[in-house]
Coordinates of C-alpha atoms in Angstrom, one line a residue:
M1 CA 40.5 -6.5 -1.3
N2 CA 37.6 -4.2 -2.3
P3 CA 36.3 -2.4 0.9
N4 CA 32.9 -2.0 -0.8
A5 CA 32.5 -5.7 -1.5
G6 CA 30.5 -6.3 1.7
W7 CA 28.2 -3.4 0.9
L8 CA 27.6 -4.5 -2.7
R9 CA 26.7 -8.0 -1.6
L10 CA 23.8 -6.7 0.5
S11 CA 20.3 -7.4 -0.9
P12 CA 18.2 -4.3 -2.0
P13 CA 16.0 -4.6 1.2
R14 CA 19.1 -4.5 3.4
I15 CA 20.6 -1.6 1.6
F16 CA 17.2 0.2 1.9
V17 CA 17.2 -0.4 5.7
A18 CA 20.8 0.5 6.1
G19 CA 20.4 3.7 4.1
F20 CA 17.5 5.0 6.3
A21 CA 19.4 4.1 9.4
V22 CA 22.4 6.1 8.3
I23 CA 20.2 9.1 7.5
I24 CA 18.6 9.0 10.9
L25 CA 22.0 8.8 12.6
I26 CA 23.3 11.8 10.6
G27 CA 20.1 13.7 11.4
S28 CA 20.5 12.8 15.1
L29 CA 24.0 14.2 15.3
L30 CA 23.0 17.5 13.6
L31 CA 20.0 17.9 15.9
M32 CA 22.2 17.3 19.0
L33 CA 24.3 20.4 18.1
P34 CA 23.6 23.5 20.4
I35 CA 22.9 25.6 17.3
S36 CA 19.8 23.4 16.5
N37 CA 17.8 24.4 19.6
T38 CA 16.9 27.6 21.5
T39 CA 18.5 26.5 24.8
G40 CA 22.0 26.7 23.3
K41 CA 22.8 23.3 24.9
P42 CA 23.4 19.9 23.3
L43 CA 20.1 18.0 22.9
A44 CA 20.0 14.6 24.6
F45 CA 20.8 11.8 22.1
I46 CA 17.6 9.9 22.8
D47 CA 15.5 13.0 22.0
A48 CA 17.6 13.9 18.9
L49 CA 17.3 10.2 17.7
F50 CA 13.5 10.2 18.2
T51 CA 13.1 13.5 16.3
A52 CA 15.4 12.5 13.5
A53 CA 13.6 9.1 13.2
S54 CA 10.2 10.8 13.3
A55 CA 11.3 13.2 10.5
T56 CA 13.0 10.7 8.3
C57 CA 10.2 8.2 8.7
V58 CA 7.8 11.1 7.9
T59 CA 5.8 10.4 11.1
G60 CA 5.4 13.7 13.0
L61 CA 5.5 12.4 16.6
V62 CA 7.6 14.9 18.7
V63 CA 9.1 15.0 22.1
K64 CA 10.1 18.6 21.7
D65 CA 7.9 21.2 20.2
T66 CA 9.2 21.9 16.7
G67 CA 8.1 25.6 16.5
T68 CA 9.4 26.8 19.9
F69 CA 12.3 24.4 20.8
F70 CA 14.3 24.2 17.6
T71 CA 16.1 27.1 15.9
T72 CA 15.8 27.9 12.2
F73 CA 18.8 25.7 11.6
G74 CA 17.2 22.8 13.5
Q75 CA 13.9 23.3 11.6
V76 CA 15.7 23.3 8.3
V77 CA 17.5 20.0 9.3
I78 CA 14.1 18.5 10.2
A79 CA 12.6 19.7 6.8
A80 CA 15.5 18.2 4.9
L81 CA 15.1 14.9 6.7
I82 CA 11.3 14.9 5.9
Q83 CA 12.0 15.5 2.2
V84 CA 14.7 12.8 2.0
G85 CA 12.6 10.4 4.0
G86 CA 9.4 11.1 2.1
L87 CA 10.9 10.7 -1.4
G88 CA 13.4 8.1 -0.3
F89 CA 17.2 8.4 0.0
M90 CA 17.7 6.5 -3.3
T91 CA 15.4 8.9 -5.1
M92 CA 17.6 11.8 -3.9
A93 CA 20.8 9.9 -4.8
T94 CA 19.4 9.3 -8.3
L95 CA 18.7 13.0 -8.6
I96 CA 22.3 13.8 -7.8
A97 CA 23.4 11.1 -10.3
L98 CA 21.2 12.5 -13.0
V99 CA 22.4 16.1 -12.4
F100 CA 26.0 14.9 -12.9
K101 CA 25.0 12.7 -15.8
R102 CA 26.2 9.5 -14.1
R103 CA 24.9 6.1 -15.4
I104 CA 22.5 4.3 -13.1
S105 CA 23.7 0.7 -12.6
L106 CA 21.4 -2.3 -12.6
R107 CA 22.2 -2.8 -8.9
E108 CA 21.0 0.8 -8.2
R109 CA 17.9 0.2 -10.3
L110 CA 17.0 -2.9 -8.2
I111 CA 17.3 -0.8 -5.0
L112 CA 15.1 1.9 -6.5
Q113 CA 12.6 -0.8 -7.4
E114 CA 12.5 -1.8 -3.7
A115 CA 12.3 1.8 -2.6
M116 CA 9.4 2.6 -4.9
N117 CA 7.6 -0.7 -4.2
Q118 CA 7.6 -1.6 -7.9
T119 CA 7.3 -5.0 -9.5
S120 CA 10.1 -4.5 -12.1
V121 CA 13.0 -2.2 -12.9
E122 CA 11.4 -1.3 -16.3
G123 CA 10.9 2.5 -16.5
I124 CA 12.1 3.1 -13.0
I125 CA 14.4 6.0 -13.9
G126 CA 11.6 7.7 -15.8
L127 CA 9.4 7.2 -12.8
I128 CA 12.0 8.8 -10.5
R129 CA 12.2 11.8 -12.8
K130 CA 8.4 12.2 -12.6
V131 CA 8.5 11.8 -8.8
L132 CA 10.9 14.7 -8.5
L133 CA 9.0 16.8 -11.0
Y134 CA 5.6 16.2 -9.4
S135 CA 7.0 16.8 -5.9
L136 CA 8.6 20.1 -6.9
V137 CA 5.5 21.4 -8.7
I138 CA 3.0 20.4 -6.0
E139 CA 5.1 21.6 -3.1
G140 CA 5.9 24.8 -4.9
V141 CA 2.3 25.7 -5.8
C142 CA 0.9 24.8 -2.4
A143 CA 3.8 26.6 -0.6
T144 CA 2.8 29.8 -2.6
I145 CA -0.8 29.4 -1.5
F146 CA 0.2 28.9 2.1
A147 CA 2.5 31.9 2.0
V148 CA -0.1 34.2 0.5
R149 CA -2.7 33.1 3.1
W150 CA -0.3 33.4 6.1
S151 CA 1.0 36.8 4.9
F152 CA -2.2 38.2 6.4
D153 CA -1.3 36.7 9.8
M154 CA 2.5 37.2 10.0
P155 CA 5.4 39.1 8.3
V156 CA 5.8 38.2 4.6
G157 CA 9.3 36.6 5.1
R158 CA 8.0 34.4 7.8
A159 CA 4.9 33.5 5.8
I160 CA 7.1 32.4 2.9
Y161 CA 9.2 30.3 5.3
F162 CA 6.1 28.8 6.9
G163 CA 4.6 28.1 3.4
I164 CA 7.6 26.2 2.1
W165 CA 8.2 24.3 5.4
H166 CA 4.6 23.2 5.8
A167 CA 4.2 22.3 2.1
I168 CA 7.2 19.9 2.5
S169 CA 5.8 18.5 5.7
M170 CA 2.2 18.0 4.4
F171 CA 3.1 16.6 1.0
N172 CA 5.4 14.1 2.6
N173 CA 2.7 13.2 5.1
A174 CA 5.0 14.1 8.0
G175 CA 2.7 16.1 10.3
F176 CA 5.4 18.4 11.8
D177 CA 4.3 22.0 12.2
L178 CA 5.9 25.3 13.4
F179 CA 2.8 26.9 15.1
G180 CA 4.1 26.0 18.6
H181 CA 2.8 24.4 21.7
F182 CA 1.8 21.2 19.9
R183 CA -1.2 23.1 18.3
S184 CA -0.8 21.8 14.7
L185 CA -3.6 23.5 12.6
T186 CA -6.2 23.8 15.3
G187 CA -6.2 27.5 14.9
Y188 CA -7.4 27.1 11.3
V189 CA -10.4 24.8 11.7
Y190 CA -12.6 27.3 9.9
D191 CA -10.1 28.3 7.2
P192 CA -11.0 26.7 3.8
V193 CA -7.8 27.8 2.2
V194 CA -5.5 26.2 4.7
N195 CA -7.7 23.1 5.1
F196 CA -8.2 22.3 1.4
T197 CA -4.5 23.1 0.5
A198 CA -3.3 20.9 3.3
M199 CA -5.7 18.1 2.3
F200 CA -4.6 18.3 -1.3
L201 CA -1.0 18.0 -0.2
I202 CA -1.8 15.0 2.0
I203 CA -3.9 13.2 -0.5
S204 CA -1.4 13.9 -3.3
G205 CA 1.5 12.5 -1.3
G206 CA -0.6 9.6 0.0
I207 CA -1.9 8.2 -3.3
G208 CA 1.5 7.3 -4.6
F209 CA 3.7 8.5 -7.4
V210 CA 2.7 5.7 -9.8
V211 CA -1.0 6.9 -9.5
M212 CA 0.1 10.5 -10.1
S213 CA 2.0 9.5 -13.2
D214 CA -1.0 7.5 -14.4
L215 CA -3.4 10.4 -13.9
A216 CA -1.0 12.8 -15.7
E217 CA -0.9 10.5 -18.7
Y218 CA -4.7 9.8 -18.7
R219 CA -5.4 12.3 -21.5
K220 CA -2.9 10.5 -23.8
R221 CA -3.7 6.9 -22.8
Q222 CA -7.5 7.3 -22.1
R223 CA -7.4 4.6 -19.5
L224 CA -6.3 4.0 -15.9
T225 CA -4.4 1.0 -14.6
L226 CA -6.1 -1.4 -12.1
H227 CA -3.7 -0.2 -9.4
T228 CA -4.8 3.4 -9.9
K229 CA -8.5 2.5 -9.9
V230 CA -8.2 0.6 -6.7
V231 CA -6.1 3.3 -5.0
L232 CA -8.5 6.1 -6.0
S233 CA -11.7 4.3 -5.2
M234 CA -10.4 3.0 -1.8
T235 CA -9.0 6.4 -0.9
A236 CA -12.3 8.1 -1.7
A237 CA -14.3 5.5 0.2
L238 CA -12.2 5.8 3.3
I239 CA -12.3 9.6 3.3
V240 CA -16.1 9.7 2.8
V241 CA -16.9 6.9 5.4
G242 CA -14.3 8.5 7.8
S243 CA -15.9 11.9 7.5
L244 CA -19.4 10.6 8.1
V245 CA -18.3 8.5 11.2
I246 CA -16.4 11.4 12.7
F247 CA -19.2 13.8 12.0
V248 CA -21.8 11.5 13.7
F249 CA -19.6 10.6 16.7
E250 CA -18.4 14.2 17.4
F251 CA -21.4 16.2 16.4
T252 CA -22.5 16.9 20.0
N253 CA -19.0 16.8 21.6
P254 CA -18.5 20.3 23.0
N255 CA -14.7 19.9 22.9
T256 CA -14.5 19.2 19.2
L257 CA -17.3 19.6 16.7
G258 CA -20.1 20.5 19.1
S259 CA -18.9 24.1 19.5
L260 CA -18.5 24.8 15.8
D261 CA -21.0 26.0 13.2
W262 CA -22.0 23.8 10.3
G263 CA -19.1 24.9 8.1
G264 CA -16.6 24.2 10.9
K265 CA -18.2 20.8 11.6
L266 CA -18.0 19.8 7.9
L267 CA -14.4 21.0 7.5
G268 CA -13.3 19.5 10.8
S269 CA -14.9 16.1 10.0
L270 CA -13.3 16.0 6.5
F271 CA -9.9 17.1 7.6
Q272 CA -9.8 14.5 10.5
S273 CA -10.8 11.8 8.0
V274 CA -8.0 12.7 5.6
T275 CA -5.2 13.2 8.1
P276 CA -5.1 9.6 9.5
R277 CA -3.9 8.6 6.1
T278 CA -0.5 9.0 7.7
A279 CA -0.4 12.8 7.6
G280 CA -0.4 13.7 11.3
A281 CA -1.8 17.3 11.1
N282 CA -5.0 18.0 12.9
T283 CA -7.6 20.8 13.3
L284 CA -9.4 19.2 16.2
D285 CA -7.8 18.3 19.6
I286 CA -7.2 14.6 19.2
A287 CA -7.2 14.0 23.0
S288 CA -10.7 15.5 23.3
L289 CA -12.3 13.2 20.7
R290 CA -14.6 10.5 22.0
Q291 CA -13.2 7.1 22.5
A292 CA -15.2 5.7 19.7
T293 CA -13.8 8.3 17.3
Q294 CA -10.2 7.7 18.6
F295 CA -10.6 3.9 18.0
F296 CA -12.0 4.5 14.5
I297 CA -9.0 6.8 13.7
I298 CA -6.7 3.9 14.9
I299 CA -8.3 1.7 12.2
L300 CA -7.7 4.4 9.5
M301 CA -4.1 4.9 10.6
F302 CA -3.4 1.2 10.4
I303 CA -4.7 1.1 6.8
G304 CA -2.6 4.1 5.9
A305 CA -1.7 5.5 2.5
S306 CA -1.0 3.8 -0.8
P307 CA 2.0 1.9 -2.2
G308 CA 4.9 4.0 -3.6
S309 CA 3.8 7.0 -1.6
T310 CA 5.2 9.1 1.2
G311 CA 2.8 7.4 3.7
G312 CA 2.8 4.3 5.8
G313 CA 0.4 1.7 7.1
I314 CA -0.5 -1.6 5.5
K315 CA -1.7 0.4 2.4
T316 CA -5.0 0.9 0.7
T317 CA -4.4 -1.8 -1.9
T318 CA -3.7 -4.4 0.8
F319 CA -7.0 -3.4 2.6
A320 CA -8.9 -3.6 -0.8
L321 CA -7.5 -7.1 -1.4
L322 CA -8.6 -8.2 2.1
V323 CA -12.1 -6.8 1.5
G324 CA -12.3 -8.4 -1.9
A325 CA -11.2 -11.8 -0.4
V326 CA -14.0 -11.6 2.2
F327 CA -16.7 -10.8 -0.4
S328 CA -15.4 -13.6 -2.7
M329 CA -15.6 -16.1 0.1
L330 CA -19.1 -15.0 1.2
R331 CA -20.3 -15.3 -2.4
G332 CA -18.7 -18.7 -2.8
R333 CA -16.3 -17.6 -5.6
E334 CA -12.8 -18.9 -6.0
D335 CA -11.2 -15.8 -7.6
I336 CA -10.9 -12.3 -6.2
V337 CA -12.1 -9.9 -8.9
L338 CA -11.6 -6.1 -8.8
F339 CA -12.7 -3.9 -11.7
K340 CA -13.2 -7.1 -13.8
Y341 CA -9.6 -8.2 -13.2
R342 CA -8.7 -11.4 -11.4
L343 CA -6.0 -11.1 -8.7
A344 CA -3.2 -13.7 -8.5
Q345 CA -3.0 -15.9 -5.3
A346 CA 0.5 -14.5 -4.7
R347 CA -0.9 -11.0 -4.2
I348 CA -3.5 -12.3 -1.7
Y349 CA -0.8 -14.1 0.3
K350 CA 1.3 -11.0 0.3
A351 CA -1.7 -8.9 1.5
L352 CA -2.4 -11.4 4.3
T353 CA 1.3 -11.5 5.3
I354 CA 1.6 -7.7 5.5
T355 CA -1.6 -7.4 7.5
L356 CA -0.7 -10.2 10.0
L357 CA 2.9 -8.9 10.4
G358 CA 1.5 -5.4 11.0
L359 CA -1.0 -6.6 13.6
L360 CA 1.5 -8.8 15.4
F361 CA 4.0 -5.9 15.5
V362 CA 1.4 -3.4 16.8
I363 CA 0.3 -5.9 19.5
G364 CA 3.8 -6.6 20.6
V365 CA 4.7 -2.9 20.8
T366 CA 1.5 -2.1 22.7
M367 CA 2.2 -4.8 25.2
I368 CA 5.7 -3.5 25.8
L369 CA 4.5 0.1 26.2
S370 CA 1.7 -1.0 28.5
A371 CA 4.4 -2.3 30.8
T372 CA 6.7 0.8 30.6
E373 CA 4.3 3.7 30.3
D374 CA 1.8 4.7 33.1
H375 CA -1.1 5.7 30.8
H376 CA -4.4 4.1 29.8
F377 CA -4.5 1.4 27.2
L378 CA -6.3 3.4 24.4
M379 CA -3.7 6.2 24.5
I380 CA -0.9 3.6 24.2
L381 CA -2.6 1.8 21.4
F382 CA -3.2 5.1 19.6
E383 CA 0.4 6.1 19.9
T384 CA 1.7 2.7 18.7
V385 CA -0.5 2.6 15.6
S386 CA 0.3 6.3 14.9
A387 CA 4.0 5.4 14.9
F388 CA 3.6 2.2 12.9
G389 CA 1.5 4.0 10.3
T390 CA 3.9 6.9 10.3
V391 CA 1.0 9.2 11.0
G392 CA 2.1 11.5 13.8
L393 CA -1.3 12.0 15.5
S394 CA -1.1 11.8 19.3
M395 CA -3.3 11.9 22.3
G396 CA -0.5 13.6 24.2
L397 CA 1.6 10.6 25.2
T398 CA 4.7 11.3 23.2
P399 CA 6.3 14.1 25.4
D400 CA 5.8 11.9 28.5
L401 CA 7.4 8.8 27.1
T402 CA 10.1 7.1 29.2
V403 CA 13.5 6.4 27.7
V404 CA 12.5 2.9 26.9
G405 CA 9.2 4.1 25.4
K406 CA 11.1 6.5 23.2
L407 CA 13.3 3.8 21.9
V408 CA 10.4 1.5 21.3
I409 CA 8.4 4.1 19.4
T410 CA 11.5 5.0 17.4
L411 CA 11.9 1.4 16.3
T412 CA 8.2 1.3 15.5
M413 CA 8.4 4.4 13.3
F414 CA 11.4 2.9 11.5
A415 CA 9.6 -0.4 10.9
G416 CA 6.5 1.4 9.8
R417 CA 8.3 3.5 7.2
L418 CA 10.2 0.6 5.7
G419 CA 7.2 -1.7 5.9
P420 CA 7.0 -5.0 7.9
L421 CA 7.6 -7.2 4.8
T422 CA 10.7 -5.2 3.7
L423 CA 12.1 -5.4 7.2
A424 CA 11.4 -9.1 7.4
Y425 CA 13.2 -9.6 4.1
A426 CA 16.1 -7.5 5.2
L427 CA 16.5 -9.2 8.6
G428 CA 15.6 -12.7 7.6
P429 CA 17.8 -15.4 5.9
K430 CA 18.5 -15.4 2.2
K431 CA 15.6 -16.8 0.3
G432 CA 16.1 -20.0 -1.7
K433 CA 13.8 -21.7 -4.2
E434 CA 12.1 -24.9 -2.9
L435 CA 13.0 -27.9 -5.0
Y436 CA 9.9 -29.9 -4.1
R437 CA 6.3 -29.5 -3.0
H438 CA 4.6 -31.3 -0.1
P439 CA 1.4 -33.3 -0.7
E440 CA -1.8 -31.3 -0.2
G441 CA -3.5 -31.7 3.1
K442 CA -7.0 -30.8 4.3
M443 CA -8.1 -29.1 7.5
I444 CA -11.3 -27.5 8.8
I445 CA -11.4 -23.7 8.8
G446 CA -13.9 -21.5 10.7

């Protein structure tokens, strides 16, 4: 009897879920080792599990300060989990297979298709090669910029280490940092080099590898796909609108933008608009933001990044479809048209399903945490959406979570990274094709 038969019978979504679970478990065991932290004692399993899940799911919520609690070994483990989690374990496995010139089977291509959120297996191996190349180049260039900038603030060796580590964290939209005491990038709110390099990494990792590939080939093809146009336009719109809203709401807040000059206000507003796209880094104190701003950031975190990227959330394309559906309904049109292309009904159903599942999941988790955690509602909702969108921004609740709260947030990060629809496919019964259709019924809506 073949011991691998059961594994091979698993559907691609189930293998995807199982693979991430195994990586988190391995990471947890490594972070539990005394060599991983500065106390020299084994880390509690629940804290190791939370940290490993946060890193693998590229979230950035932390119960232990990464820069002061973990040793270099522990930090390297976290960075490795971020890289594997951001690019996907199947992408890394494909890299190993390509290095050893091993043939990629159809089964493995189907799993890669699920991991990269593609509609077909055609060209999937070429896309994986591009993913690895783009990641290496972008992280390498930005790590160099970070290292040069931080060499003025710290020893060169440490600056290089910080540059590489934070380039990995930012590109994969993880939000982990090594500056200690949960400060993130608040010490660099005025620094254009750090701000724009970090924002470039966040946006590059968040728009998706398909979009990067499309942009790289634009000179040869002289056109962009509908997917790329929607992603770029929606990303730009969310960043611009987000910057304006944060600028207006926080302009007179003495704890955030109010104490900064015009340059700091503009940089601070822009960075805080970019980072909810599942990045998790911040240059302003999130807990000091006004409630209106915090609630607006919750909306941005729920939308998240784009398909096939290192980020989470319901995705920009899903939000674009919902907006398009609203406008079509208001104008009395039957079809949803974006950039002169009509969208199929199946796409609209999928967007509605993802959004509703996401909302129901967030509501359920928020209700549970409201019962287990003694904090005000907005802080709990903020933490929940941050975990679901794999963002990593926090109002300060994470270190105070109860054991139950840590488990709930861990599961939320896991579900957010995989996506509610993938998780539903993995946990649900095997799909079968319906052999008949029911008669059409009529009901009143609205």
